[in-house]
Every structure is written in structure tokens, then in C-alpha cells.
Amino acid sequence: MGGTSMFRAAATAAFVTMAAVGQGQAQETCGGLYTVRPGDSLSAIADRMYQNAGMWSAIHTNNIQSIGPKANNIRVGQKLRLSCINGLPTGLPGGQPVAEAARAPIPAAGVTQATPRTRATRRRGAEVTVRILAGDGYPPFSDRLLHSSGMMSDVVNRAYAASDMAGQHKFFWVNDRAAHLDPMLANGMADVAFPWIKPACENGGTCADFIYSDPMFEMLVLLFTRRGSDLSFNGGADLAGHRLCRPKGLQLDALKGSDGDWLRNNRVTVMQPATAQECFARLVRGETDYVALNEFTGRMVVKDMGLRDEVEILAARPMSIESLHVVAHRSNPDAEALIAHFNQGLAEIRESGEYQATVDSHLSSIWAGF
């Protein structure tokens, strides 16, 4: 009897201990709000929170509105939102339960390929089939080889699904991004396209012909150079006399930032080959000095090309901040309504938390790949 009682007591104690551990694990959180301390920098915060100082840009990207374009523009007491990436950081206030964060992201529904049709034949009664134009080769934002065809494909799909638009939406894929805005949108071969960077609109430009959605995502544009090149970037003046490569189909206007004279005054030789891969090939061959790309596409291409030992990022400051949008041509009679529906759906998924959960799940996978 004594032995049985001891066994039961031990079993009860073990059960209580396991329950307490389980309860503690259930209460543990991932991501959340970090309060800036004296002596902090983004790289120091990234090293402490993510165990990777190179993830400073992940924190910057997530807090662009409060930090601005300069990475060192943080102050003691400032609250920074840190995404849950690869299960880190844990224990911050405002995070999500670890068990919830660890769940596999829900695949987006309805990301299908459709055949372009003329505007005259796309209506069915009162409902409209929205033809969404996308292209491969713009990782991690749009590429059919990626989960849910890429992070922005996922967001666009969810936003239109959440809107009160009558009808359906379908994706079709044309891999010549240079043709998306003109002639495809201009001639009514598609209704909206994504992801496009909104340029400065002060002087008209494409803003005169296109309607841009609210920003879907904001990101840093970084400069990539040959490792050991001794080049620097603290402002547009540092680019004078150098060669810069940016793939065709990515607007140059978006690089101007607050010191765009380097572009207007032709002080830089700009190259625009068809792909980011060609830009990096030219970089390692010594045919260009800088490659200007958003940090995600740039890092992914460098990794896929096996150039990590040959290419580095100039981390002093980003070149600019870009926002990604859905765009429609003003000649489309439904253009304003289509963008309004997207904006409404985007606001809905932001409010519900679906947007942040979707983006965080993609970012976790992206950073794990880096």
C-alpha cells in the first residue's frame, strides 16, 4: 500500500508539474513590442532579440513609419514592433502565443491563372471578374514557385476576398513586367496589376495615367556592392561618378528619396538589364559598382546565385523606402471602384489581424532562407 501511495503521489506531482509547464508554454509569446534602451541600435536589438545582427533591416522595415529612412533614428523609450520570425523574440508584451505563431500559414485560396480577355467580354450580369496581372521572378512578392505565389500575391488575394465586391477575382501571369502597365493595363488587357512601386507624383509621370492603391507593404531599398570594394553610401553625393544597376521594370523615380539630384543631373551611369540576376552578374564581373534593390529580392538573388562571399550590403543607411501597390489605368471605367474595393479589403484584413499574420508567416520563411 505504501508503495502504491508513493507511486500515486509521484504521478500526481508529475502531472501537476507537466500541467504547469504546459500552461507556461501556452502563455509564452513570440514577437511583440520592444522598448528602446539607452545605447541601443537596430543591429544591437536584432542581435539580442533575433540572435542575428543582420536582421536590423527586418526591424527597420517593420517600423518604417516611426523610424523613417535613417536606421539610427531611434530614441530611448520608443516602442518598436518586432515580428515573430523563426520563433523569436519571445517574452515581449503584445506578442502572439508561441503555439499560434508556430502554426503553418493557411494557404491562400483562389490564386489561379486566367486567360486575358478584352474588357468588353469580362462582365457577367452585375458581377465582374477582376483580372489581376502578376509576374514571376519578383521574389518574395510574386512568383508561382513560392508559397501562395508570393507574399504580395497572398495579400492581394485575401484583400479582394475580404472586400464587398460582387464577383470574383482571378490572377494571370505575364513575366514581362515592362509590359504590364503599358500596353497591358493601358489597353484593357487586364484590370489591375501588382506589385508596383508608387513614384513621386509631384510632376505627374505615371500618376497622371494610373490610380494607385493604399500601400500594401513598405520596404527598404539597399545598395549591394562587391565585398571589399570600399564604397560607401551616406547620401546621393556618394554615387557621383559611379555605375548603378537596377533591373528593368523597377522605376528609377522611386530611388530619388530626398536627395534625387544624382539621378536628375545624370551624375550616375544607370544600367537596366532584364533581371536582378544580370545586375549581380555585372557586379561580380566589375561592370557596375552598385545594385539597387529592395532588401528581400536582393538577398534572395544573392543567396540563389551563391554570391554571399562576393557581395555585401552597405548597411549605413537604406537608399530609399519603397511602398508596393495595386495599380489600375485611368482609362478603365471600373478603375476607381476596383482600387476602392481593394483598399476596403486591405483595411478589413489589417483590422482583423489577418494581414499581419500573413506577412509575418511569409517573413519568417524568407528570413529562415537567408
mmCIF file of C-alpha atoms in Angstrom:
data_model
loop_
_atom_site.group_PDB
_atom_site.id
_atom_site.type_symbol
_atom_site.label_atom_id
_atom_site.label_comp_id
_atom_site.label_asym_id
_atom_site.label_seq_id
_atom_site.Cartn_x
_atom_site.Cartn_y
_atom_site.Cartn_z
ATOM 1 C CA MET A 1 0.000 0.000 0.000
ATOM 2 C CA GLY A 2 2.797 2.358 0.921
ATOM 3 C CA GLY A 3 4.475 1.771 -2.416
ATOM 4 C CA THR A 4 1.195 2.322 -4.253
ATOM 5 C CA SER A 5 0.549 5.557 -2.347
ATOM 6 C CA MET A 6 4.045 6.797 -3.117
ATOM 7 C CA PHE A 7 3.554 5.950 -6.789
ATOM 8 C CA ARG A 8 0.246 7.831 -6.890
ATOM 9 C CA ALA A 9 1.767 10.815 -5.145
ATOM 10 C CA ALA A 10 4.684 10.884 -7.559
ATOM 11 C CA ALA A 11 2.364 10.528 -10.528
ATOM 12 C CA THR A 12 0.173 13.353 -9.219
ATOM 13 C CA ALA A 13 3.206 15.590 -8.701
ATOM 14 C CA ALA A 14 4.467 14.810 -12.204
ATOM 15 C CA PHE A 15 1.047 15.583 -13.663
ATOM 16 C CA VAL A 16 0.891 18.905 -11.814
ATOM 17 C CA THR A 17 4.429 19.762 -12.978
ATOM 18 C CA MET A 18 3.648 18.881 -16.593
ATOM 19 C CA ALA A 19 0.430 20.880 -16.438
ATOM 20 C CA ALA A 20 2.319 23.881 -15.070
ATOM 21 C CA VAL A 21 4.947 23.561 -17.815
ATOM 22 C CA GLY A 22 2.239 23.241 -20.431
ATOM 23 C CA GLN A 23 0.471 26.279 -19.041
ATOM 24 C CA GLY A 24 3.731 28.242 -19.066
ATOM 25 C CA GLN A 25 4.390 27.252 -22.663
ATOM 26 C CA ALA A 26 0.866 28.237 -23.652
ATOM 27 C CA GLN A 27 1.442 31.664 -22.138
ATOM 28 C CA GLU A 28 4.814 32.218 -23.825
ATOM 29 C CA THR A 29 4.621 34.701 -26.663
ATOM 30 C CA CYS A 30 6.554 35.382 -29.863
ATOM 31 C CA GLY A 31 7.105 38.861 -31.303
ATOM 32 C CA GLY A 32 5.596 41.934 -29.700
ATOM 33 C CA LEU A 33 6.640 45.403 -28.589
ATOM 34 C CA TYR A 34 10.257 46.229 -27.730
ATOM 35 C CA THR A 35 11.109 49.391 -25.777
ATOM 36 C CA VAL A 36 14.349 51.045 -26.920
ATOM 37 C CA ARG A 37 17.004 51.225 -24.198
ATOM 38 C CA PRO A 38 19.979 53.581 -23.770
ATOM 39 C CA GLY A 39 22.778 52.561 -26.128
ATOM 40 C CA ASP A 40 20.509 50.578 -28.441
ATOM 41 C CA SER A 41 20.905 50.420 -32.203
ATOM 42 C CA LEU A 42 18.818 48.378 -34.611
ATOM 43 C CA SER A 43 21.662 45.912 -35.120
ATOM 44 C CA ALA A 44 22.138 45.551 -31.351
ATOM 45 C CA ILE A 45 18.404 44.958 -30.882
ATOM 46 C CA ALA A 46 18.409 42.416 -33.727
ATOM 47 C CA ASP A 47 21.400 40.629 -32.205
ATOM 48 C CA ARG A 48 19.719 40.410 -28.810
ATOM 49 C CA MET A 49 16.176 39.640 -29.963
ATOM 50 C CA TYR A 50 16.785 37.565 -33.110
ATOM 51 C CA GLN A 51 20.326 36.356 -32.393
ATOM 52 C CA ASN A 52 21.296 37.839 -35.765
ATOM 53 C CA ALA A 53 22.573 41.423 -36.015
ATOM 54 C CA GLY A 54 21.978 41.347 -39.772
ATOM 55 C CA MET A 55 18.246 41.360 -39.137
ATOM 56 C CA TRP A 56 18.358 45.064 -38.223
ATOM 57 C CA SER A 57 16.592 45.707 -41.527
ATOM 58 C CA ALA A 58 13.684 43.440 -40.517
ATOM 59 C CA ILE A 59 13.093 45.726 -37.521
ATOM 60 C CA HIS A 60 13.530 48.852 -39.641
ATOM 61 C CA THR A 61 11.094 47.614 -42.301
ATOM 62 C CA ASN A 62 8.507 46.771 -39.668
ATOM 63 C CA ASN A 63 8.732 50.243 -38.112
ATOM 64 C CA ILE A 64 9.315 52.494 -41.118
ATOM 65 C CA GLN A 65 6.553 54.896 -40.127
ATOM 66 C CA SER A 66 8.115 55.660 -36.743
ATOM 67 C CA ILE A 67 11.821 55.332 -37.646
ATOM 68 C CA GLY A 68 11.860 56.954 -41.084
ATOM 69 C CA PRO A 69 14.603 56.436 -43.685
ATOM 70 C CA LYS A 70 17.586 56.584 -41.316
ATOM 71 C CA ALA A 71 18.254 53.413 -39.344
ATOM 72 C CA ASN A 72 19.827 55.297 -36.440
ATOM 73 C CA ASN A 73 16.729 57.454 -35.907
ATOM 74 C CA ILE A 74 15.551 55.650 -32.774
ATOM 75 C CA ARG A 75 15.182 57.105 -29.295
ATOM 76 C CA VAL A 76 15.123 55.756 -25.770
ATOM 77 C CA GLY A 77 11.600 54.750 -24.772
ATOM 78 C CA GLN A 78 10.395 54.316 -28.355
ATOM 79 C CA LYS A 79 8.171 51.264 -28.938
ATOM 80 C CA LEU A 80 9.204 49.061 -31.860
ATOM 81 C CA ARG A 81 7.051 46.244 -33.174
ATOM 82 C CA LEU A 82 9.065 43.054 -33.692
ATOM 83 C CA SER A 83 7.565 40.338 -35.858
ATOM 84 C CA CYS A 84 7.685 36.704 -34.826
ATOM 85 C CA ILE A 85 10.388 35.315 -37.123
ATOM 86 C CA ASN A 86 11.798 31.819 -36.687
ATOM 87 C CA GLY A 87 10.183 31.637 -33.231
ATOM 88 C CA LEU A 88 11.916 34.796 -31.946
ATOM 89 C CA PRO A 89 11.776 37.010 -29.985
ATOM 90 C CA THR A 90 9.918 35.547 -27.033
ATOM 91 C CA GLY A 91 8.526 37.137 -23.894
ATOM 92 C CA LEU A 92 7.772 40.628 -25.223
ATOM 93 C CA PRO A 93 4.457 42.280 -24.374
ATOM 94 C CA GLY A 94 1.873 42.262 -27.123
ATOM 95 C CA GLY A 95 3.184 39.125 -28.796
ATOM 96 C CA GLN A 96 1.190 36.180 -30.036
ATOM 97 C CA PRO A 97 1.131 32.781 -28.324
ATOM 98 C CA VAL A 98 4.036 30.601 -29.447
ATOM 99 C CA ALA A 99 1.699 27.753 -30.353
ATOM 100 C CA GLU A 100 -0.302 30.065 -32.598
ATOM 101 C CA ALA A 101 2.783 31.572 -34.198
ATOM 102 C CA ALA A 102 4.184 28.112 -34.895
ATOM 103 C CA ARG A 103 1.168 27.020 -36.924
ATOM 104 C CA ALA A 104 1.729 26.666 -40.643
ATOM 105 C CA PRO A 105 0.270 29.614 -42.562
ATOM 106 C CA ILE A 106 -3.116 28.995 -44.130
ATOM 107 C CA PRO A 107 -2.666 28.684 -47.896
ATOM 108 C CA ALA A 108 -4.357 31.449 -49.825
ATOM 109 C CA ALA A 109 -7.383 30.326 -51.790
ATOM 110 C CA GLY A 110 -8.205 31.251 -55.347
ATOM 111 C CA VAL A 111 -4.748 32.200 -56.628
ATOM 112 C CA THR A 112 -5.359 30.809 -60.076
ATOM 113 C CA GLN A 113 -4.248 31.550 -63.584
ATOM 114 C CA ALA A 114 -6.739 33.041 -66.011
ATOM 115 C CA THR A 115 -6.549 33.967 -69.654
ATOM 116 C CA PRO A 116 -6.526 37.688 -70.511
ATOM 117 C CA ARG A 117 -9.760 38.824 -72.123
ATOM 118 C CA THR A 118 -10.947 42.043 -73.645
ATOM 119 C CA ARG A 119 -12.805 44.450 -71.422
ATOM 120 C CA ALA A 120 -15.966 44.013 -73.486
ATOM 121 C CA THR A 121 -16.322 40.311 -72.635
ATOM 122 C CA ARG A 122 -15.386 40.183 -68.978
ATOM 123 C CA ARG A 123 -18.728 41.174 -67.405
ATOM 124 C CA ARG A 124 -21.285 38.573 -66.356
ATOM 125 C CA GLY A 125 -24.519 40.269 -65.426
ATOM 126 C CA ALA A 126 -23.950 42.605 -62.490
ATOM 127 C CA GLU A 127 -20.832 40.767 -61.382
ATOM 128 C CA VAL A 128 -17.313 41.459 -62.548
ATOM 129 C CA THR A 129 -14.399 39.087 -62.846
ATOM 130 C CA VAL A 130 -11.384 41.169 -61.871
ATOM 131 C CA ARG A 131 -8.353 40.225 -63.923
ATOM 132 C CA ILE A 132 -5.274 40.647 -61.757
ATOM 133 C CA LEU A 133 -1.979 40.836 -63.628
ATOM 134 C CA ALA A 134 1.110 39.408 -61.956
ATOM 135 C CA GLY A 135 4.536 38.187 -62.983
ATOM 136 C CA ASP A 136 7.044 35.627 -61.799
ATOM 137 C CA GLY A 137 10.619 36.473 -60.898
ATOM 138 C CA TYR A 138 9.955 39.157 -58.280
ATOM 139 C CA PRO A 139 10.682 37.222 -55.083
ATOM 140 C CA PRO A 140 9.448 37.220 -52.400
ATOM 141 C CA PHE A 141 6.465 39.234 -53.612
ATOM 142 C CA SER A 142 5.183 37.460 -56.711
ATOM 143 C CA ASP A 143 6.377 34.156 -58.088
ATOM 144 C CA ARG A 144 4.365 30.983 -58.601
ATOM 145 C CA LEU A 145 7.201 28.856 -57.220
ATOM 146 C CA LEU A 146 6.724 30.486 -53.794
ATOM 147 C CA HIS A 147 4.167 29.704 -51.102
ATOM 148 C CA SER A 148 0.806 31.218 -52.135
ATOM 149 C CA SER A 149 2.597 32.589 -55.213
ATOM 150 C CA GLY A 150 4.466 35.091 -53.036
ATOM 151 C CA MET A 151 3.790 37.432 -50.139
ATOM 152 C CA MET A 152 2.008 40.179 -52.100
ATOM 153 C CA SER A 153 0.017 37.659 -54.164
ATOM 154 C CA ASP A 154 -1.251 36.318 -50.859
ATOM 155 C CA VAL A 155 -2.159 39.795 -49.585
ATOM 156 C CA VAL A 156 -3.889 40.819 -52.834
ATOM 157 C CA ASN A 157 -5.903 37.610 -52.887
ATOM 158 C CA ARG A 158 -7.002 37.981 -49.267
ATOM 159 C CA ALA A 159 -7.854 41.672 -49.635
ATOM 160 C CA TYR A 160 -10.107 41.165 -52.652
ATOM 161 C CA ALA A 161 -11.695 38.132 -50.968
ATOM 162 C CA ALA A 162 -12.433 40.258 -47.877
ATOM 163 C CA SER A 163 -13.888 43.188 -49.823
ATOM 164 C CA ASP A 164 -17.593 43.600 -50.522
ATOM 165 C CA MET A 165 -17.001 43.387 -54.263
ATOM 166 C CA ALA A 166 -19.612 41.409 -56.200
ATOM 167 C CA GLY A 167 -17.992 38.867 -58.497
ATOM 168 C CA GLN A 168 -14.692 37.045 -58.478
ATOM 169 C CA HIS A 169 -11.031 37.752 -58.996
ATOM 170 C CA LYS A 170 -8.510 35.736 -60.950
ATOM 171 C CA PHE A 171 -4.785 36.024 -61.438
ATOM 172 C CA PHE A 172 -2.961 35.622 -64.705
ATOM 173 C CA TRP A 173 0.755 35.705 -65.184
ATOM 174 C CA VAL A 174 2.861 37.527 -67.752
ATOM 175 C CA ASN A 175 6.555 37.536 -66.964
ATOM 176 C CA ASP A 176 7.464 40.661 -68.931
ATOM 177 C CA ARG A 177 6.914 43.234 -66.186
ATOM 178 C CA ALA A 178 7.913 46.056 -68.523
ATOM 179 C CA ALA A 179 4.703 45.378 -70.491
ATOM 180 C CA HIS A 180 2.337 45.304 -67.516
ATOM 181 C CA LEU A 181 1.497 49.000 -67.240
ATOM 182 C CA ASP A 182 1.709 49.736 -70.928
ATOM 183 C CA PRO A 183 0.379 48.218 -73.113
ATOM 184 C CA MET A 184 -1.497 45.665 -70.974
ATOM 185 C CA LEU A 185 -3.295 47.869 -68.452
ATOM 186 C CA ALA A 186 -3.440 50.804 -70.845
ATOM 187 C CA ASN A 187 -5.189 48.684 -73.500
ATOM 188 C CA GLY A 188 -7.611 46.950 -71.155
ATOM 189 C CA MET A 189 -5.995 43.507 -71.319
ATOM 190 C CA ALA A 190 -6.094 43.390 -67.506
ATOM 191 C CA ASP A 191 -7.872 45.361 -64.812
ATOM 192 C CA VAL A 192 -5.246 45.773 -62.094
ATOM 193 C CA ALA A 193 -1.598 44.832 -61.674
ATOM 194 C CA PHE A 194 0.742 44.376 -58.725
ATOM 195 C CA PRO A 195 3.138 44.818 -57.017
ATOM 196 C CA TRP A 196 4.112 48.240 -58.275
ATOM 197 C CA ILE A 197 6.107 50.977 -56.597
ATOM 198 C CA LYS A 198 4.414 54.335 -56.431
ATOM 199 C CA PRO A 199 6.749 57.015 -57.766
ATOM 200 C CA ALA A 200 6.909 60.629 -56.699
ATOM 201 C CA CYS A 201 3.800 62.241 -58.179
ATOM 202 C CA GLU A 202 4.715 65.924 -57.948
ATOM 203 C CA ASN A 203 5.462 66.173 -61.662
ATOM 204 C CA GLY A 204 2.753 63.885 -62.964
ATOM 205 C CA GLY A 205 4.608 60.949 -64.527
ATOM 206 C CA THR A 206 2.747 57.660 -64.282
ATOM 207 C CA CYS A 207 0.467 59.143 -61.603
ATOM 208 C CA ALA A 208 -1.349 61.030 -64.372
ATOM 209 C CA ASP A 209 -2.372 57.766 -66.045
ATOM 210 C CA PHE A 210 -2.670 55.314 -63.148
ATOM 211 C CA ILE A 211 -4.534 55.021 -59.865
ATOM 212 C CA TYR A 212 -2.505 53.519 -57.027
ATOM 213 C CA SER A 213 -3.950 51.649 -54.070
ATOM 214 C CA ASP A 214 -3.100 52.268 -50.457
ATOM 215 C CA PRO A 215 0.351 50.834 -49.622
ATOM 216 C CA MET A 216 0.342 47.049 -49.244
ATOM 217 C CA PHE A 217 3.863 46.844 -47.875
ATOM 218 C CA GLU A 218 6.781 49.173 -47.260
ATOM 219 C CA MET A 219 10.379 48.089 -47.582
ATOM 220 C CA LEU A 220 13.941 49.324 -47.638
ATOM 221 C CA VAL A 221 15.920 49.690 -50.838
ATOM 222 C CA LEU A 222 19.526 48.779 -50.120
ATOM 223 C CA LEU A 223 22.726 49.090 -52.102
ATOM 224 C CA PHE A 224 24.648 45.884 -52.783
ATOM 225 C CA THR A 225 28.357 46.100 -53.655
ATOM 226 C CA ARG A 226 31.307 43.800 -54.199
ATOM 227 C CA ARG A 227 32.734 42.670 -50.897
ATOM 228 C CA GLY A 228 35.827 44.688 -50.050
ATOM 229 C CA SER A 229 35.088 47.418 -52.604
ATOM 230 C CA ASP A 230 35.485 50.228 -50.008
ATOM 231 C CA LEU A 231 32.453 52.022 -51.448
ATOM 232 C CA SER A 232 30.106 53.817 -49.086
ATOM 233 C CA PHE A 233 26.676 55.426 -49.146
ATOM 234 C CA ASN A 234 25.599 58.209 -46.837
ATOM 235 C CA GLY A 235 23.705 60.198 -49.457
ATOM 236 C CA GLY A 236 23.283 60.782 -53.160
ATOM 237 C CA ALA A 237 26.631 62.574 -53.466
ATOM 238 C CA ASP A 238 28.446 59.283 -52.781
ATOM 239 C CA LEU A 239 27.061 57.869 -56.032
ATOM 240 C CA ALA A 240 28.591 60.559 -58.257
ATOM 241 C CA GLY A 241 30.837 59.096 -60.939
ATOM 242 C CA HIS A 242 29.764 55.520 -60.230
ATOM 243 C CA ARG A 243 27.681 52.901 -62.050
ATOM 244 C CA LEU A 244 24.383 51.669 -60.646
ATOM 245 C CA CYS A 245 22.340 48.680 -61.803
ATOM 246 C CA ARG A 246 18.579 48.301 -61.307
ATOM 247 C CA PRO A 247 16.500 45.732 -63.219
ATOM 248 C CA LYS A 248 14.187 46.865 -65.986
ATOM 249 C CA GLY A 249 10.594 47.253 -64.837
ATOM 250 C CA LEU A 250 11.554 48.789 -61.465
ATOM 251 C CA GLN A 251 11.036 52.541 -61.534
ATOM 252 C CA LEU A 252 14.069 54.767 -61.161
ATOM 253 C CA ASP A 253 11.963 57.600 -59.747
ATOM 254 C CA ALA A 254 11.434 55.572 -56.583
ATOM 255 C CA LEU A 255 15.153 55.867 -55.794
ATOM 256 C CA LYS A 256 15.210 59.644 -55.595
ATOM 257 C CA GLY A 257 14.258 59.980 -51.958
ATOM 258 C CA SER A 258 15.129 63.378 -50.537
ATOM 259 C CA ASP A 259 18.376 63.774 -52.488
ATOM 260 C CA GLY A 260 17.462 62.822 -56.031
ATOM 261 C CA ASP A 261 19.842 65.221 -57.796
ATOM 262 C CA TRP A 262 22.190 62.321 -58.521
ATOM 263 C CA LEU A 263 19.523 60.946 -60.866
ATOM 264 C CA ARG A 264 18.237 64.205 -62.352
ATOM 265 C CA ASN A 265 21.705 65.550 -63.131
ATOM 266 C CA ASN A 266 22.952 62.320 -64.724
ATOM 267 C CA ARG A 267 25.872 62.076 -62.333
ATOM 268 C CA VAL A 268 25.455 58.283 -62.226
ATOM 269 C CA THR A 269 25.607 55.757 -65.041
ATOM 270 C CA VAL A 270 22.418 53.724 -64.699
ATOM 271 C CA MET A 271 22.118 50.222 -66.166
ATOM 272 C CA GLN A 272 18.777 48.405 -66.509
ATOM 273 C CA PRO A 273 19.136 44.805 -67.685
ATOM 274 C CA ALA A 274 16.135 42.481 -67.762
ATOM 275 C CA THR A 275 16.750 40.726 -64.440
ATOM 276 C CA ALA A 276 18.225 41.186 -60.986
ATOM 277 C CA GLN A 277 20.435 38.163 -61.696
ATOM 278 C CA GLU A 278 22.072 40.036 -64.550
ATOM 279 C CA CYS A 279 22.685 43.042 -62.288
ATOM 280 C CA PHE A 280 24.545 40.858 -59.788
ATOM 281 C CA ALA A 281 26.457 39.109 -62.557
ATOM 282 C CA ARG A 282 27.652 42.516 -63.754
ATOM 283 C CA LEU A 283 28.554 43.458 -60.194
ATOM 284 C CA VAL A 284 30.855 40.483 -59.651
ATOM 285 C CA ARG A 285 32.401 40.987 -63.111
ATOM 286 C CA GLY A 286 33.254 44.561 -62.161
ATOM 287 C CA GLU A 287 30.914 46.096 -64.754
ATOM 288 C CA THR A 288 28.837 48.023 -62.200
ATOM 289 C CA ASP A 289 29.538 49.415 -58.744
ATOM 290 C CA TYR A 290 26.146 49.144 -57.040
ATOM 291 C CA VAL A 291 22.973 47.122 -57.370
ATOM 292 C CA ALA A 292 19.874 48.918 -56.025
ATOM 293 C CA LEU A 293 17.136 46.529 -54.923
ATOM 294 C CA ASN A 294 14.724 46.045 -52.085
ATOM 295 C CA GLU A 295 16.406 44.042 -49.365
ATOM 296 C CA PHE A 296 14.284 40.914 -49.814
ATOM 297 C CA THR A 297 14.705 40.444 -53.557
ATOM 298 C CA GLY A 298 18.375 41.370 -53.329
ATOM 299 C CA ARG A 299 19.147 38.951 -50.506
ATOM 300 C CA MET A 300 17.237 36.118 -52.177
ATOM 301 C CA VAL A 301 19.014 36.552 -55.516
ATOM 302 C CA VAL A 302 22.434 36.768 -53.849
ATOM 303 C CA LYS A 303 21.707 33.551 -51.968
ATOM 304 C CA ASP A 304 20.331 31.711 -55.018
ATOM 305 C CA MET A 305 23.334 32.736 -57.128
ATOM 306 C CA GLY A 306 25.779 31.603 -54.436
ATOM 307 C CA LEU A 307 27.312 35.076 -54.120
ATOM 308 C CA ARG A 308 27.258 35.567 -50.353
ATOM 309 C CA ASP A 309 31.071 35.598 -50.198
ATOM 310 C CA GLU A 310 31.337 38.088 -53.056
ATOM 311 C CA VAL A 311 28.533 40.570 -52.373
ATOM 312 C CA GLU A 312 27.763 42.679 -49.317
ATOM 313 C CA ILE A 313 25.135 45.223 -48.273
ATOM 314 C CA LEU A 314 26.018 48.811 -47.483
ATOM 315 C CA ALA A 315 24.290 48.998 -44.126
ATOM 316 C CA ALA A 316 24.951 52.625 -43.156
ATOM 317 C CA ARG A 317 21.519 53.652 -44.387
ATOM 318 C CA PRO A 318 18.935 52.483 -46.905
ATOM 319 C CA MET A 319 18.904 54.196 -50.271
ATOM 320 C CA SER A 320 15.192 54.827 -50.100
ATOM 321 C CA ILE A 321 11.910 53.459 -48.826
ATOM 322 C CA GLU A 322 9.532 51.942 -51.341
ATOM 323 C CA SER A 323 5.881 51.030 -50.970
ATOM 324 C CA LEU A 324 4.137 48.370 -53.035
ATOM 325 C CA HIS A 325 0.699 48.958 -54.534
ATOM 326 C CA VAL A 326 -2.053 47.582 -56.726
ATOM 327 C CA VAL A 327 -2.490 49.824 -59.770
ATOM 328 C CA ALA A 328 -5.213 50.405 -62.365
ATOM 329 C CA HIS A 329 -5.236 52.504 -65.545
ATOM 330 C CA ARG A 330 -7.476 55.558 -65.505
ATOM 331 C CA SER A 331 -8.910 54.645 -68.917
ATOM 332 C CA ASN A 332 -10.626 51.643 -67.293
ATOM 333 C CA PRO A 333 -14.158 52.769 -66.350
ATOM 334 C CA ASP A 334 -14.019 50.498 -63.293
ATOM 335 C CA ALA A 335 -10.563 51.653 -62.175
ATOM 336 C CA GLU A 336 -11.597 53.753 -59.185
ATOM 337 C CA ALA A 337 -14.082 51.135 -57.976
ATOM 338 C CA LEU A 338 -11.556 48.299 -58.288
ATOM 339 C CA ILE A 339 -8.927 50.184 -56.295
ATOM 340 C CA ALA A 340 -11.537 51.262 -53.729
ATOM 341 C CA HIS A 341 -12.616 47.644 -53.265
ATOM 342 C CA PHE A 342 -9.021 46.582 -52.791
ATOM 343 C CA ASN A 343 -8.404 49.353 -50.258
ATOM 344 C CA GLN A 344 -11.530 48.353 -48.353
ATOM 345 C CA GLY A 345 -10.483 44.695 -48.267
ATOM 346 C CA LEU A 346 -6.942 45.625 -47.247
ATOM 347 C CA ALA A 347 -8.318 47.693 -44.369
ATOM 348 C CA GLU A 348 -10.502 44.750 -43.338
ATOM 349 C CA ILE A 349 -7.639 42.255 -43.131
ATOM 350 C CA ARG A 350 -5.440 44.783 -41.334
ATOM 351 C CA GLU A 351 -8.154 45.359 -38.751
ATOM 352 C CA SER A 352 -8.751 41.640 -38.212
ATOM 353 C CA GLY A 353 -5.045 40.842 -37.839
ATOM 354 C CA GLU A 354 -5.069 38.588 -40.902
ATOM 355 C CA TYR A 355 -2.722 40.913 -42.773
ATOM 356 C CA GLN A 356 -0.020 40.923 -40.094
ATOM 357 C CA ALA A 357 -0.293 37.173 -39.541
ATOM 358 C CA THR A 358 0.039 36.590 -43.296
ATOM 359 C CA VAL A 359 3.034 38.892 -43.710
ATOM 360 C CA ASP A 360 4.753 37.543 -40.592
ATOM 361 C CA SER A 361 4.364 33.952 -41.789
ATOM 362 C CA HIS A 362 5.990 34.828 -45.111
ATOM 363 C CA LEU A 363 8.747 36.866 -43.464
ATOM 364 C CA SER A 364 9.557 34.018 -41.097
ATOM 365 C CA SER A 365 10.039 31.684 -44.055
ATOM 366 C CA ILE A 366 12.000 34.307 -46.002
ATOM 367 C CA TRP A 367 14.417 35.078 -43.177
ATOM 368 C CA ALA A 368 14.889 31.388 -42.443
ATOM 369 C CA GLY A 369 16.057 31.054 -46.054
ATOM 370 C CA PHE A 370 18.583 33.853 -45.641
#
